[in-house]
Every structure is written in C-alpha cells, then in structure tokens.
Short mmCIF file of C-alpha atoms in Angstrom, two decimals:
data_model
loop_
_atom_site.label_atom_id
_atom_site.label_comp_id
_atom_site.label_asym_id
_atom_site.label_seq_id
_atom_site.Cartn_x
_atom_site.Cartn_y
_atom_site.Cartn_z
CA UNK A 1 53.44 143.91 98.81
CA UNK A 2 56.29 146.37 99.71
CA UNK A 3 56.77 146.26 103.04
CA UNK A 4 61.03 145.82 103.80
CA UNK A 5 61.76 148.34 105.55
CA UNK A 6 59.05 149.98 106.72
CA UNK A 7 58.38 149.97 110.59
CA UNK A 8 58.16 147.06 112.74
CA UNK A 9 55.78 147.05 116.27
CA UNK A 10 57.18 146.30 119.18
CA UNK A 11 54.10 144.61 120.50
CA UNK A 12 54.71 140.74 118.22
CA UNK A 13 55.85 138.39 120.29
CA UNK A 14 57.36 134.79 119.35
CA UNK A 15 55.80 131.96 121.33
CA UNK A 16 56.88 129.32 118.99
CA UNK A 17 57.97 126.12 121.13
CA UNK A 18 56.52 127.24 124.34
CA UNK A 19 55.03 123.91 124.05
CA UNK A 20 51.27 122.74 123.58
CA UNK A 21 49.25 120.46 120.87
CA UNK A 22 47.03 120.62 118.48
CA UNK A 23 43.45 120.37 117.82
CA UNK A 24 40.30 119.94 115.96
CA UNK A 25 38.06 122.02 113.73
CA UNK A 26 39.20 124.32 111.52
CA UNK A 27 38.14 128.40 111.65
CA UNK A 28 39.02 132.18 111.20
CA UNK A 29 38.61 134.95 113.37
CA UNK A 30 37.86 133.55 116.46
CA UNK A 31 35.51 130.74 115.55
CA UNK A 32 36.38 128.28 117.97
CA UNK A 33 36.71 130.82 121.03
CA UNK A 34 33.18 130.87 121.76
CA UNK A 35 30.47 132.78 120.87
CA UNK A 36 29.83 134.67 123.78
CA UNK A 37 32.77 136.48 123.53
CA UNK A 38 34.16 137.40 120.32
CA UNK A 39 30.85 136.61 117.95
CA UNK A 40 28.50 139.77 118.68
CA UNK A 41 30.91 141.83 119.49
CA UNK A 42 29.19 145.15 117.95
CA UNK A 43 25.82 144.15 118.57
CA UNK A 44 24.57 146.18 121.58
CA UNK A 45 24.42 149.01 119.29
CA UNK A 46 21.98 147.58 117.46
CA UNK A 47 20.17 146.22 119.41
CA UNK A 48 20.38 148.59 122.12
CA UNK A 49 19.23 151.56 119.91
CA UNK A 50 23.46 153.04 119.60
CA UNK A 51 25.00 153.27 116.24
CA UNK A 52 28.60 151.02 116.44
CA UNK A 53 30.16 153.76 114.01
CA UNK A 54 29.61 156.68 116.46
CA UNK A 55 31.33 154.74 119.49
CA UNK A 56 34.63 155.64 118.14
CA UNK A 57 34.34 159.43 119.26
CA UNK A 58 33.28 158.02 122.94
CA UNK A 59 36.47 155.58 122.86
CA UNK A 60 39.13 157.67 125.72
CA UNK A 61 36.46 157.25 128.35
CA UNK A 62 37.56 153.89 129.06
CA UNK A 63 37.70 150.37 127.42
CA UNK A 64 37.62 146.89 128.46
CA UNK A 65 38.84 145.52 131.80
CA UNK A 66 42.34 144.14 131.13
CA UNK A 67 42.96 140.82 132.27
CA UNK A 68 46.33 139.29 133.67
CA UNK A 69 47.77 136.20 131.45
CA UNK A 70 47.85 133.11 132.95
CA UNK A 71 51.48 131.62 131.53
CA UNK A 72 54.54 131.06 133.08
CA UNK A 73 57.31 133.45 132.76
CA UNK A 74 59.31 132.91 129.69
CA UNK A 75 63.06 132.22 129.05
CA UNK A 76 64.56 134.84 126.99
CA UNK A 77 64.38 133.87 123.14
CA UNK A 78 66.81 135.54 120.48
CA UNK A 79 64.25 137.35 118.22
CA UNK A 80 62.82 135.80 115.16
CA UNK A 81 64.25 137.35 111.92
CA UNK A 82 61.80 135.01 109.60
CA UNK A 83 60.73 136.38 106.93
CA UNK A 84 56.77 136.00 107.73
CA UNK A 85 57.67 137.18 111.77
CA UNK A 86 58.91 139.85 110.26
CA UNK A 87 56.26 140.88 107.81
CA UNK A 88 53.58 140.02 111.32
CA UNK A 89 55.74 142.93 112.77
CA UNK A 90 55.60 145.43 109.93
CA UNK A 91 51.83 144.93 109.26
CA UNK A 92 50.84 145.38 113.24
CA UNK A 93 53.00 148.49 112.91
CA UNK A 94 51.00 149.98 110.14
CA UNK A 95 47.37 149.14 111.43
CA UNK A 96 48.82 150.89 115.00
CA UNK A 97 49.58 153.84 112.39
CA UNK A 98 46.58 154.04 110.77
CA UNK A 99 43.69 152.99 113.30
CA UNK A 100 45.83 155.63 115.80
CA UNK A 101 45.21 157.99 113.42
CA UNK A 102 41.20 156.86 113.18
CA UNK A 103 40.85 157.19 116.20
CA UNK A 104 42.49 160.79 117.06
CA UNK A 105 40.48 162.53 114.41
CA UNK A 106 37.63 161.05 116.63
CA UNK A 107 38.00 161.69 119.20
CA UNK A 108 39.70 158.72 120.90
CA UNK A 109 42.40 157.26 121.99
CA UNK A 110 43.48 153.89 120.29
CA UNK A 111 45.15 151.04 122.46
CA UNK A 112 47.34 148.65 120.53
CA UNK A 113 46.47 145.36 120.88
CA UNK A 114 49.77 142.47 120.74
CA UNK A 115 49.78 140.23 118.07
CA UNK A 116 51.14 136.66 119.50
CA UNK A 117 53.05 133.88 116.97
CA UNK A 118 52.25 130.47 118.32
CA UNK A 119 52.72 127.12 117.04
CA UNK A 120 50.43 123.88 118.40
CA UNK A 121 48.46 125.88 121.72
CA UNK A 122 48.65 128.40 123.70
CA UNK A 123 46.93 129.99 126.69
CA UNK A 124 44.91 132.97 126.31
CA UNK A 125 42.33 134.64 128.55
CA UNK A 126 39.70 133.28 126.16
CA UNK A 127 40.95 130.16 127.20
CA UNK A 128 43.52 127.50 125.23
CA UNK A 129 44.17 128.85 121.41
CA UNK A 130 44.62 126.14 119.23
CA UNK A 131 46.25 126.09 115.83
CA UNK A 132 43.87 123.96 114.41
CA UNK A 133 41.39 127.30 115.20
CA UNK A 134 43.21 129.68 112.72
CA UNK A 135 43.79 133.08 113.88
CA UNK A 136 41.62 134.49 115.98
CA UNK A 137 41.35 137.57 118.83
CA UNK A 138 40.27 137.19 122.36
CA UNK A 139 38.61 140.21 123.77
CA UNK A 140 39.46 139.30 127.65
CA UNK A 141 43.74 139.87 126.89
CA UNK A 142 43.17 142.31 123.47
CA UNK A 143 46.02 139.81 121.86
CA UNK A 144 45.54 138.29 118.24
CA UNK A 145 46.78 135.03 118.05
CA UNK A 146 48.55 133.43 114.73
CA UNK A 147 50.35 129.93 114.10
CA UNK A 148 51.86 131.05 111.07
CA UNK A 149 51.64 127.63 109.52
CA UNK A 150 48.23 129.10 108.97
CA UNK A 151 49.39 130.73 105.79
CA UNK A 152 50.88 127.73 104.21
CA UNK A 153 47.22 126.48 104.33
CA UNK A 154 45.76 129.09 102.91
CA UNK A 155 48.46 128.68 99.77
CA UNK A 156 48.16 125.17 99.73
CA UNK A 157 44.43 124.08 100.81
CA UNK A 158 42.80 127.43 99.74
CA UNK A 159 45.03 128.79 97.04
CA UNK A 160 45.33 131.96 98.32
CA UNK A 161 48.99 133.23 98.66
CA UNK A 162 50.94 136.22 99.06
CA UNK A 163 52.52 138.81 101.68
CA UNK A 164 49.40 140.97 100.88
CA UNK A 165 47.04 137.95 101.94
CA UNK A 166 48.50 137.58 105.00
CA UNK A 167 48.17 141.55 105.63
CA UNK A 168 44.39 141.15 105.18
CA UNK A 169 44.16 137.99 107.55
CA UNK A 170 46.34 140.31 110.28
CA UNK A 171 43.91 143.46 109.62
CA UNK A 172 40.92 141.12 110.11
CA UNK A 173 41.94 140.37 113.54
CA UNK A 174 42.68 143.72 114.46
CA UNK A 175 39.27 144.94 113.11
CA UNK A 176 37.90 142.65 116.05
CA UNK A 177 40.16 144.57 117.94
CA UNK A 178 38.75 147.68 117.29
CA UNK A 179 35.15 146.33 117.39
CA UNK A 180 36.22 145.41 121.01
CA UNK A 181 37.67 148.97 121.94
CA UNK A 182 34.17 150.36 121.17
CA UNK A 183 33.35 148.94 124.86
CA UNK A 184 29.64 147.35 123.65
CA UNK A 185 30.75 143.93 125.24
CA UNK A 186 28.58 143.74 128.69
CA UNK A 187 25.60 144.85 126.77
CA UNK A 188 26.18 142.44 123.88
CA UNK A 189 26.80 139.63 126.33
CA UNK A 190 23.13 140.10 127.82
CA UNK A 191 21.51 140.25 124.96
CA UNK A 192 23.21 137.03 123.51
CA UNK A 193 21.63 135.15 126.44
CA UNK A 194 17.88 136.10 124.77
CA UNK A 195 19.65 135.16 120.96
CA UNK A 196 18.28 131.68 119.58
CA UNK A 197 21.50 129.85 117.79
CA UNK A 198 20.07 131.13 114.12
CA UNK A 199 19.84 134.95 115.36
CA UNK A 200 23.55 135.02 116.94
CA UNK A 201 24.90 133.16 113.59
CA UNK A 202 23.26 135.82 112.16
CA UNK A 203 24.51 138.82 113.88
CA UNK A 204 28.05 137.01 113.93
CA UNK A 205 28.27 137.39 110.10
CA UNK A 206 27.49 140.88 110.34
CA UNK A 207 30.32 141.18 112.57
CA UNK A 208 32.86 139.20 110.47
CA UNK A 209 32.21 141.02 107.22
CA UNK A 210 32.50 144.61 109.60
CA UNK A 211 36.21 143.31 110.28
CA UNK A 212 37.17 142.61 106.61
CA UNK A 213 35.45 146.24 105.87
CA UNK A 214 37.93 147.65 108.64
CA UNK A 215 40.65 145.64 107.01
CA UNK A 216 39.97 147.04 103.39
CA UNK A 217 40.23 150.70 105.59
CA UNK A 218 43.23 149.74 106.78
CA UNK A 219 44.41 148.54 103.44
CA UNK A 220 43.07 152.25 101.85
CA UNK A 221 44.87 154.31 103.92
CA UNK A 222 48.14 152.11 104.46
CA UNK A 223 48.15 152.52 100.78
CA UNK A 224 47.82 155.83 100.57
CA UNK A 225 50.26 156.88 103.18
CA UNK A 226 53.44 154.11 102.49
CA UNK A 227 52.58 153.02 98.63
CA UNK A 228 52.13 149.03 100.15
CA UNK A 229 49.94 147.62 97.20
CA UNK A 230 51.45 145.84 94.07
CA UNK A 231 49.98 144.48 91.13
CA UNK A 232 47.93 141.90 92.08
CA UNK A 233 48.19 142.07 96.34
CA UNK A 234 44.54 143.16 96.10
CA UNK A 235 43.66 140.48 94.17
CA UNK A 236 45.31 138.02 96.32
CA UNK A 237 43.44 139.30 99.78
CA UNK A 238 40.03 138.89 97.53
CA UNK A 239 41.25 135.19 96.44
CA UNK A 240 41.59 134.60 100.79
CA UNK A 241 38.26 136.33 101.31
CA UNK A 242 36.35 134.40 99.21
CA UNK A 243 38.49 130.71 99.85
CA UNK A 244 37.43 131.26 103.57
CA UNK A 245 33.49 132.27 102.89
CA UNK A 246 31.44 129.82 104.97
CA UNK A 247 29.68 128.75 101.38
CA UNK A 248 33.45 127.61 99.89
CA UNK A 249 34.53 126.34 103.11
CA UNK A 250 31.34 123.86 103.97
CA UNK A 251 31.57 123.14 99.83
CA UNK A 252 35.25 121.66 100.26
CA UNK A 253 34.04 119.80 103.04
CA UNK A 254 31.91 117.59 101.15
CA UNK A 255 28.61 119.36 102.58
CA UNK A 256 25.68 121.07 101.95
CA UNK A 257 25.96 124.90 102.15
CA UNK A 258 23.54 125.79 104.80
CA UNK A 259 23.03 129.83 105.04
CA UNK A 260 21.43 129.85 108.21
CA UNK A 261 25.01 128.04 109.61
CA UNK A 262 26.98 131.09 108.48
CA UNK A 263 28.86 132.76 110.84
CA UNK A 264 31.45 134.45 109.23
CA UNK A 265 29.09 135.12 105.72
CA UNK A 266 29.98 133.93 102.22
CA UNK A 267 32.63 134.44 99.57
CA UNK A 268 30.83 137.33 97.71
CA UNK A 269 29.51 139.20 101.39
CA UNK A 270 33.97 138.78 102.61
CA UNK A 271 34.70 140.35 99.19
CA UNK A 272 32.08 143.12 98.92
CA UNK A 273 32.65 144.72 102.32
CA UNK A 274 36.49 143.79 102.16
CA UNK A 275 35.77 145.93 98.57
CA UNK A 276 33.89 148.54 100.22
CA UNK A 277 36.68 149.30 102.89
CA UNK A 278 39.44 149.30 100.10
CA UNK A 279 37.41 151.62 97.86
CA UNK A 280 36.54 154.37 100.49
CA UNK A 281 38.27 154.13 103.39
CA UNK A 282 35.53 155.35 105.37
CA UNK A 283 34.59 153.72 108.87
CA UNK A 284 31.08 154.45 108.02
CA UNK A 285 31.21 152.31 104.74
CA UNK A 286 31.33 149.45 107.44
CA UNK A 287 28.06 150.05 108.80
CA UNK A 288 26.81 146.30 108.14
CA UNK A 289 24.48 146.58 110.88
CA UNK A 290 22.33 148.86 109.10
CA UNK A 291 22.83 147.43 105.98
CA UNK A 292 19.69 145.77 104.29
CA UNK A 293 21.57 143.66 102.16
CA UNK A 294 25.37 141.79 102.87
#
C-alpha cells in the first residue's frame, strides 16, 4: 500500500499506557459493545419504511447527541512516530477526504469521527473497550477504538497481513461511523426492543457487510484519487474479510457453524459486498437492506 507521505489526521490519538486490562471474547466491529447500540444501526430505515442510502442528503440537519468522555485529563505524551500509528493517521486522513467529499455532493455535511490507539482497556461512552474486543466504534463518543496488537493477530492467528489489511479494518469502523451520522439510532433502538435474538443477529449482519461495502467505497475512490493500491493489497483486505467471517471464525474455534448466530455474516457475504464497494464505488451498491440475497 503506498501511503508515506500522504496526509496524516489530526484526530488519532495515542492512549497506549493510560493503564487498564484485558479481557475475554474475541470480536470485530463492535461485537462486544452491545447490541443495542452499535448492531442495528441502519435499521429504522427499513423497518420504518426510509431508505438508509437517501439519509445522506438529510445529514447537515443535525446528528447524534455528543457525549462528554468520562477519563481523566491526560499528561502530555511525545507523539508516536510507529510505523502502524502512523499508517492509523494517514488512513483516517483519507476516509475524512473521501467520505467529506460523499457527503458534499449530497448534500451533507460529514463530521470526522477520532480514531483512538489503546492497549489493554479503555473508557468509552459505550462503556469499557477492551482489547480482547478487537476494534470496534461506539456511537455515544463517534470514536473508533484500536489496540494495534490487533493486527499482529490477524497476521499470525488469521493469516491476513499487510498495510492494506489494516486500511480495510480502519474503513470498516468508519463505515459504522457513517451508518451512525445517518441519525436512524432512536428509531432503531425502539424497534430492537420488539427484535427476538435471531431477527437482530439478523439485521446485525446486514449492517456489518454495509460497513465493509462502505470500506470497498472508500478503498475505490482513495484509489482513484492518491494511486494507494499495490499488487496484491486487495487481495490481502479479501484474505481479512473472509479470516474474520462468523463461518471461519466459529470453525477455528472447534464449533459448529451456526447461521442463525451470525452477526457479522460469513467469509463469502464480507468479501462480496467488500467486492461490490471496491468495484463501483457507489453508496447505493451498499444497499444490503434491500438486498434479497447477502
């Protein structure tokens, strides 16, 4: 992936060593944070008759209610110059570049989200992020959260590795991020309390594989604009996709793949709308809630 050089956001910040532990479980994209409010994110336009992919030209009336973070004031920390910090940087920079863009020729007006490095726990608004979680976005602070000891896993455990992986991981997050600016998450709160445990799984999976659609979009225009993509990057993002579909993951754990379980969808649904994304670069490619089949 090239990427030296390019711009870096000012809105990563290095949390490494402000203390916490770790944690059980093991997830991707806010699995552990609770259903209620990262899982159906999108929903309400379904099931409240409003198509998600027409929000985007309502988005500068308003957006989520931001909520105050609960830490203690930090001592000043020289800034991180490692090489993945860095990349973290560069990456948010160039989804702020192209989802901005999105957004302006709709209408809208696109509010970065901050993208937080942490290593054991850390507090969020969605309550305590643990590494053990993966990385994940809570909807109450608009921060993504990464322990980047997450992508030695995915080299060693899932044998998925590469700058360009990582990228895709980063623009999965953010896709929640944009799910969330679309302001849908009252009404998809109240009609989670009516969902039984099989019909939110369900709608969760749609959700997921509408993030790694907005990530391939991200990844098309990126591309387009800055020349990012190298031999092989591509095939590296579809080697993460499919090492972290629910099917591969409950398979290395020595279980039974169980569909109705899925709540992040399966290797071949995370590479077909990741696919889709890359291919047109079209938000409305990433309709998965009207699509028949995943």
């Amino acid at each position: 992936m090239r990427w030296e050089g390019n711009r870096e956001s000012e809105n990563v910040e290095d949390h490494r060593g402000d203390g916490g532990g770790g944690g059980g479980g093991f997830g991707f994209g806010g699995r552990s944070i609770g259903i209620g409010t990262i899982v159906l994110a999108l929903i309400g336009g379904w099931v409240f008759g409003i198509n998600p992919l027409t929000i985007l030209g309502l988005l500068s009336g308003g957006g989520p209610v931001q909520v105050s973070e609960q830490q203690q004031p930090r001592q000043p920390r020289a800034e991180a110059t490692d090489r993945e910090y860095k990349l973290m940087k560069v990456v948010l920079a160039d989804t702020e570049d192209v989802w901005g863009d999105l957004f302006r020729r709709n209408g809208g007006n696109y509010q970065v989200p901050k993208l937080k490095v942490f290593s054991g726990a850390i507090q969020t608004a969605c309550g305590t992020g643990r590494s053990a979680t993966g990385p994940f976005y809570c909807p109450g602070d608009q921060d993504i959260y990464i322990d980047l000891d997450f992508f030695k896993l995915m080299e060693r455990r899932f044998h998925a590795p590469g700058e360009f992986a990582q990228a895709y991981v980063v623009a999965h997050e953010v896709g929640h991020h944009v799910q969330n600016l679309m302001g849908l998450s009252d009404k998809v709160h109240n009609a989670q309390r009516n969902a039984s445990e099989r019909q939110a799984n369900a709608l969760s999976v749609r959700l997921e594989l509408q993030a790694d659609c907005f990530a391939g979009v991200w990844a098309y225009h990126a591309n387009r604009a800055r020349s990012i993509i190298e031999k092989g990057d591509v095939e590296a993002a579809l080697a993460a996709a499919t090492a972290i579909g629910d099917d591969a993951l409950q398979r290395q754990a020595g279980g039974q793949v169980v569909p109705d379980s899925f709540t992040h969808g399966s290797s071949a649904q995370r590479v077909r709308w990741f696919n889709r994304g890359i291919e047109s670069g079209e938000i409305a490619q990433c309709n998965t809630f009207e699509a028949r089949q995943l």
